JSON list of C-alpha atoms and ligand atoms in Angstrom, two decimals:
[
{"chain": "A", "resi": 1, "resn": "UNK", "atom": "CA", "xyz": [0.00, 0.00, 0.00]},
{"chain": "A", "resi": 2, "resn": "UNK", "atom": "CA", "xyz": [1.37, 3.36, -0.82]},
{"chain": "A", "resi": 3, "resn": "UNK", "atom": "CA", "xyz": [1.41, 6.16, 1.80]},
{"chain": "A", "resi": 4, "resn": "UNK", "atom": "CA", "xyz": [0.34, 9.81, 1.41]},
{"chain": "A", "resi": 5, "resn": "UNK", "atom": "CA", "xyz": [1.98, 12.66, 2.92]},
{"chain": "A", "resi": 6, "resn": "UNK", "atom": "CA", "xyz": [-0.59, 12.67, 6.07]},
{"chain": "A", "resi": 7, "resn": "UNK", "atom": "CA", "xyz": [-0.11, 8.82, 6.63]},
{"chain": "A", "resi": 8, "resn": "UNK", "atom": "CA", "xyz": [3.96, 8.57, 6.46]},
{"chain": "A", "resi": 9, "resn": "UNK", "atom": "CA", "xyz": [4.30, 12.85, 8.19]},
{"chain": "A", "resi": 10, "resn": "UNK", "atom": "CA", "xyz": [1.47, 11.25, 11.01]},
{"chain": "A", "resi": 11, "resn": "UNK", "atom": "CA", "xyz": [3.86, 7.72, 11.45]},
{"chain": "A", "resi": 12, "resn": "UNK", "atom": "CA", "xyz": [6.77, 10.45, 11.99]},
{"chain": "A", "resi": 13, "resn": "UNK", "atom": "CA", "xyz": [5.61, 13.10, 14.09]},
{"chain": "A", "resi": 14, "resn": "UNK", "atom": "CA", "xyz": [2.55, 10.66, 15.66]},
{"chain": "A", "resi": 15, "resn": "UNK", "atom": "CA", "xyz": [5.20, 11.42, 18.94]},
{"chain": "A", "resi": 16, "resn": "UNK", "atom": "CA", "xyz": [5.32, 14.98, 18.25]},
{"chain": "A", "resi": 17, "resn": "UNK", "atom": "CA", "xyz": [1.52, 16.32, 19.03]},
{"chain": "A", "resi": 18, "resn": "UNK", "atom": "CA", "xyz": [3.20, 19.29, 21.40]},
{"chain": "A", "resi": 19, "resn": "UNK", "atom": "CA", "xyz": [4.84, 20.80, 17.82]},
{"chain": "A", "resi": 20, "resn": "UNK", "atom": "CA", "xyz": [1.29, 20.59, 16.03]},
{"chain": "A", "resi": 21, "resn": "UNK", "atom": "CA", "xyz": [-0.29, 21.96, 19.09]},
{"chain": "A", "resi": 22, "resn": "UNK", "atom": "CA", "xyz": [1.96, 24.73, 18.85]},
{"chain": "A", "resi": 23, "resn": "UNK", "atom": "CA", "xyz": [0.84, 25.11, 14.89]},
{"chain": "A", "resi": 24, "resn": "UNK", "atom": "CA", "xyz": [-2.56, 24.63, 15.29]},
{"chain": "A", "resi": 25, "resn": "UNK", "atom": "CA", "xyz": [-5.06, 27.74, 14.56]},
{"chain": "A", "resi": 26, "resn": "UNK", "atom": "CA", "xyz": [-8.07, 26.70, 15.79]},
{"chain": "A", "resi": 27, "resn": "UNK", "atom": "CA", "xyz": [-8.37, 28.94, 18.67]},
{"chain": "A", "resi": 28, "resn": "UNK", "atom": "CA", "xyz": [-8.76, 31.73, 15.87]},
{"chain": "A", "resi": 29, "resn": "UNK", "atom": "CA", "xyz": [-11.66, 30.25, 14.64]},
{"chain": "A", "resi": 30, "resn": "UNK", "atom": "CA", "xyz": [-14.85, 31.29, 14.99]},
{"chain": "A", "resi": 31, "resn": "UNK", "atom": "CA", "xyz": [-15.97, 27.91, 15.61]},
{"chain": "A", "resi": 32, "resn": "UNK", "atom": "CA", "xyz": [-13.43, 27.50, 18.55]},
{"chain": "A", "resi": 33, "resn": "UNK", "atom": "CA", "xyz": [-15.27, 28.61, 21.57]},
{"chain": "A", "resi": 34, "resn": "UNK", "atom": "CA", "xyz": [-14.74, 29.94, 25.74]},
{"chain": "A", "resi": 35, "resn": "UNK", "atom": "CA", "xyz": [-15.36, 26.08, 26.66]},
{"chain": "A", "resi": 36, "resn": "UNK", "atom": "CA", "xyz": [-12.52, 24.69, 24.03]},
{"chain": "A", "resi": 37, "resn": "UNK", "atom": "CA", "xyz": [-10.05, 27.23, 25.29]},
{"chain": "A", "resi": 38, "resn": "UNK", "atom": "CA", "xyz": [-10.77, 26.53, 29.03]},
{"chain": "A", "resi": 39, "resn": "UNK", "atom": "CA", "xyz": [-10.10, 22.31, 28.17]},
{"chain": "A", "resi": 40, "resn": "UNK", "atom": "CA", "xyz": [-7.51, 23.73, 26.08]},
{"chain": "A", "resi": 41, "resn": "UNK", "atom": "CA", "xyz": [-8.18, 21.70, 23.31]},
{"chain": "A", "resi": 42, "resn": "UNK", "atom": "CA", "xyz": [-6.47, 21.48, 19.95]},
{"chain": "A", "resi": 43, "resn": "UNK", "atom": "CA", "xyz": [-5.01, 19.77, 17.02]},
{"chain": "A", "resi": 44, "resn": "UNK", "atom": "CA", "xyz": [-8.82, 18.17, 16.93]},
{"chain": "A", "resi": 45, "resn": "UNK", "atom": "CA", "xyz": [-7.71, 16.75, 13.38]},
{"chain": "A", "resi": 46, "resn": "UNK", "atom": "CA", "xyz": [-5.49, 14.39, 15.33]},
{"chain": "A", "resi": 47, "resn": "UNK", "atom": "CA", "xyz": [-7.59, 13.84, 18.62]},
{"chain": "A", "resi": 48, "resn": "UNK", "atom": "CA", "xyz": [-11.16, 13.82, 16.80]},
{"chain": "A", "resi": 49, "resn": "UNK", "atom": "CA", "xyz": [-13.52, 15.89, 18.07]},
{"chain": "A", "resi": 50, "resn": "UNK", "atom": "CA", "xyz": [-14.40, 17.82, 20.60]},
{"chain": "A", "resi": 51, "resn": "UNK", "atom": "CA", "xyz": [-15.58, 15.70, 23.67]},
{"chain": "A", "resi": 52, "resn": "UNK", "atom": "CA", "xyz": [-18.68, 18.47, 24.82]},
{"chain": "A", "resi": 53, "resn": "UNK", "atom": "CA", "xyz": [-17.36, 22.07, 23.71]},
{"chain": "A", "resi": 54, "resn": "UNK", "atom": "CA", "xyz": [-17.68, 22.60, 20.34]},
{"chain": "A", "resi": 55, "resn": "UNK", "atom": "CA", "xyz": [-21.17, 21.57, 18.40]},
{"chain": "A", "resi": 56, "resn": "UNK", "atom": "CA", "xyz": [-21.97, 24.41, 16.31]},
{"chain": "A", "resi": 57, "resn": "UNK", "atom": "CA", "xyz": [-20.13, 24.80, 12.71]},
{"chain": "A", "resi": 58, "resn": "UNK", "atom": "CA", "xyz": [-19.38, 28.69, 12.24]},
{"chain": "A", "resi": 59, "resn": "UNK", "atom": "CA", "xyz": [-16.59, 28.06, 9.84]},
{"chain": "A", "resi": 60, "resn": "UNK", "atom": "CA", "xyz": [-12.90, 26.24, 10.10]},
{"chain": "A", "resi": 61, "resn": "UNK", "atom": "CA", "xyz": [-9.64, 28.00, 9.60]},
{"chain": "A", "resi": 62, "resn": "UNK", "atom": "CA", "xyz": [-7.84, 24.60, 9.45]},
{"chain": "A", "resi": 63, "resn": "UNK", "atom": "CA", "xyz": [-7.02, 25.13, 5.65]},
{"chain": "A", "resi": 64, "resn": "UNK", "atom": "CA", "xyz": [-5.15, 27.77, 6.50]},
{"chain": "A", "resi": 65, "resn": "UNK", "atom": "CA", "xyz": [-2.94, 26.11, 8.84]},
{"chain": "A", "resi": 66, "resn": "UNK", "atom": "CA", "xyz": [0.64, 24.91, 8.43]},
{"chain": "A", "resi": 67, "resn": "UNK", "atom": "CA", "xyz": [-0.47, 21.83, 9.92]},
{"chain": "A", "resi": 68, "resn": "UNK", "atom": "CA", "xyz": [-2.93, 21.30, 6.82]},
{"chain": "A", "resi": 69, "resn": "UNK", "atom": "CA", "xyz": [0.02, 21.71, 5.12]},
{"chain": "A", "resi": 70, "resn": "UNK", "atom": "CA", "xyz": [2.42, 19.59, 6.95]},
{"chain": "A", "resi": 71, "resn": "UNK", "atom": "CA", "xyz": [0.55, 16.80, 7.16]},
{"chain": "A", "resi": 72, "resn": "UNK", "atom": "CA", "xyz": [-1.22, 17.04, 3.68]},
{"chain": "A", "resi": 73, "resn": "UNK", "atom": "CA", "xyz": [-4.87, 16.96, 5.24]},
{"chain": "A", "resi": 74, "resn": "UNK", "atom": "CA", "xyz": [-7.78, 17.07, 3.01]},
{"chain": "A", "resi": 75, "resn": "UNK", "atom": "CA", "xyz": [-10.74, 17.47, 5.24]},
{"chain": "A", "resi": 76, "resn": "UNK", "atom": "CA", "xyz": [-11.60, 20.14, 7.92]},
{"chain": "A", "resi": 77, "resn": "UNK", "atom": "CA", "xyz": [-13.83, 20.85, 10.76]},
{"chain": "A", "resi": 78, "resn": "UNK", "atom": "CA", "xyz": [-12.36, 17.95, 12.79]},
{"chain": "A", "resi": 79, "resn": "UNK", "atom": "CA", "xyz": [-13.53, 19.49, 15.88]},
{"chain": "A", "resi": 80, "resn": "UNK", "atom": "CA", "xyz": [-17.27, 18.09, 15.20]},
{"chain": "A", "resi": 81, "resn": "UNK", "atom": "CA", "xyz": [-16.88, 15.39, 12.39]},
{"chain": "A", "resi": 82, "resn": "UNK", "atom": "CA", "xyz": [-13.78, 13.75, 13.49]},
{"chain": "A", "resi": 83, "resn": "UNK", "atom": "CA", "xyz": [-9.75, 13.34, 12.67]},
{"chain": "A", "resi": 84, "resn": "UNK", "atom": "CA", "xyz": [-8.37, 13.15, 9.18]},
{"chain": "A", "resi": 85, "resn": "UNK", "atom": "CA", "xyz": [-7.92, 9.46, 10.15]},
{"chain": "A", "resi": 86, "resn": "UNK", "atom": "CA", "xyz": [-11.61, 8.93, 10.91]},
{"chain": "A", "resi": 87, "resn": "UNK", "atom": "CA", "xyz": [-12.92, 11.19, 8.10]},
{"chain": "A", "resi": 88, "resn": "UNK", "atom": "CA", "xyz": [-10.32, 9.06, 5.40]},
{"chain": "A", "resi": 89, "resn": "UNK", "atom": "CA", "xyz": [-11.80, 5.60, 7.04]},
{"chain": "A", "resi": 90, "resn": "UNK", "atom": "CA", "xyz": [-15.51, 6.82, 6.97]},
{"chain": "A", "resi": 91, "resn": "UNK", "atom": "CA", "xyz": [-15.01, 7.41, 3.43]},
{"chain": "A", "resi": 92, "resn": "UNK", "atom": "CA", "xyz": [-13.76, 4.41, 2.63]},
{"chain": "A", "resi": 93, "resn": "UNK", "atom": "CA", "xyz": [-16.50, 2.55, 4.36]},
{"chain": "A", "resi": 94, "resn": "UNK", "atom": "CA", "xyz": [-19.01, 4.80, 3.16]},
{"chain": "B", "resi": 101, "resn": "SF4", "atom": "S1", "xyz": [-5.60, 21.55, 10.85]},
{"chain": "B", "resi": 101, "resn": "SF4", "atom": "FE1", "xyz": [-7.18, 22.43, 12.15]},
{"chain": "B", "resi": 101, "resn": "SF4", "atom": "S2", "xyz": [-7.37, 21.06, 13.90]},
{"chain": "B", "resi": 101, "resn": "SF4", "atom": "FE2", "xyz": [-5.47, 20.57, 12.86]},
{"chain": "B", "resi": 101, "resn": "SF4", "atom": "S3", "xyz": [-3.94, 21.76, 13.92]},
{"chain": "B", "resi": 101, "resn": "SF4", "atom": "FE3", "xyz": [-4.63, 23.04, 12.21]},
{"chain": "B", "resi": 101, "resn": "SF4", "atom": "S4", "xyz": [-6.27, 24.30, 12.95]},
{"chain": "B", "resi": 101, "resn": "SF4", "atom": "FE4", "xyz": [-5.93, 22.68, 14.47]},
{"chain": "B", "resi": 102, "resn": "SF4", "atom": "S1", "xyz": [-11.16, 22.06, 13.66]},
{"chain": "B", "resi": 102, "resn": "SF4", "atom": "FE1", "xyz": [-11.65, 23.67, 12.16]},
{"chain": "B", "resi": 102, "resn": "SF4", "atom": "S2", "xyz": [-13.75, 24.24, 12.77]},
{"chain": "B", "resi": 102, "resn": "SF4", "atom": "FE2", "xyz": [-12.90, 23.19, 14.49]},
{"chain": "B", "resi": 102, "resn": "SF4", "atom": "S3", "xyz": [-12.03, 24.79, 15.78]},
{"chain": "B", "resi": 102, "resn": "SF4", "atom": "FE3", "xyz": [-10.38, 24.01, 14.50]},
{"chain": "B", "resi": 102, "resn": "SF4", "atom": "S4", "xyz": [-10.33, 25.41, 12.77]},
{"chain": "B", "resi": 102, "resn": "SF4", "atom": "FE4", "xyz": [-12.32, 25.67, 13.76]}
]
């Protein structure tokens, strides 16, 4: 099986979350929210979603984040439908 950027960057920096947490954007988002910020939650495209914070879509900033970038993700608003790794698997399921 060949590996894309997010699967063989992820099986690199899997041990490296407090370098993406440092990246990640989300608390500029409008979704991102008082609750989110108190749990200080982030890098939700790694994690999944948010446990109880965030439930309301008002936009995602994550394709403008170097971690989009670094990691070569193709979905967004992790936060409420789940990592890139559950997003890529629920795909492929359908
Ligand atoms: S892609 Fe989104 S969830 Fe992932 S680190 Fe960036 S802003 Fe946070
Ligand atoms: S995952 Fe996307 S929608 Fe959710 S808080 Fe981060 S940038 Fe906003």
């Amino acid at each position: 099986m060949v590996m894309d950027t997010f699967e063989t960057v992820l099986k690199e920096k899997g041990q490296d979350q407090e370098h993406l947490r440092q990246e990640c954007i989300c608390p500029d988002c409008p979704t991102y929210n008082d609750c989110a910020r108190d749990a200080k939650e982030l890098i939700y495209c790694i994690v999944g979603r948010s446990p109880s914070c965030i439930t309301d879509d008002l936009g995602c900033t994550c394709p403008g984040c170097p971690v989009t970038v670094e990691l070569g993700l193709v979905y967004q608003t992790f936060c409420i439908l789940g990592s890139e790794a559950e997003q890529r698997s629920a795909e492929k399921t359908g």
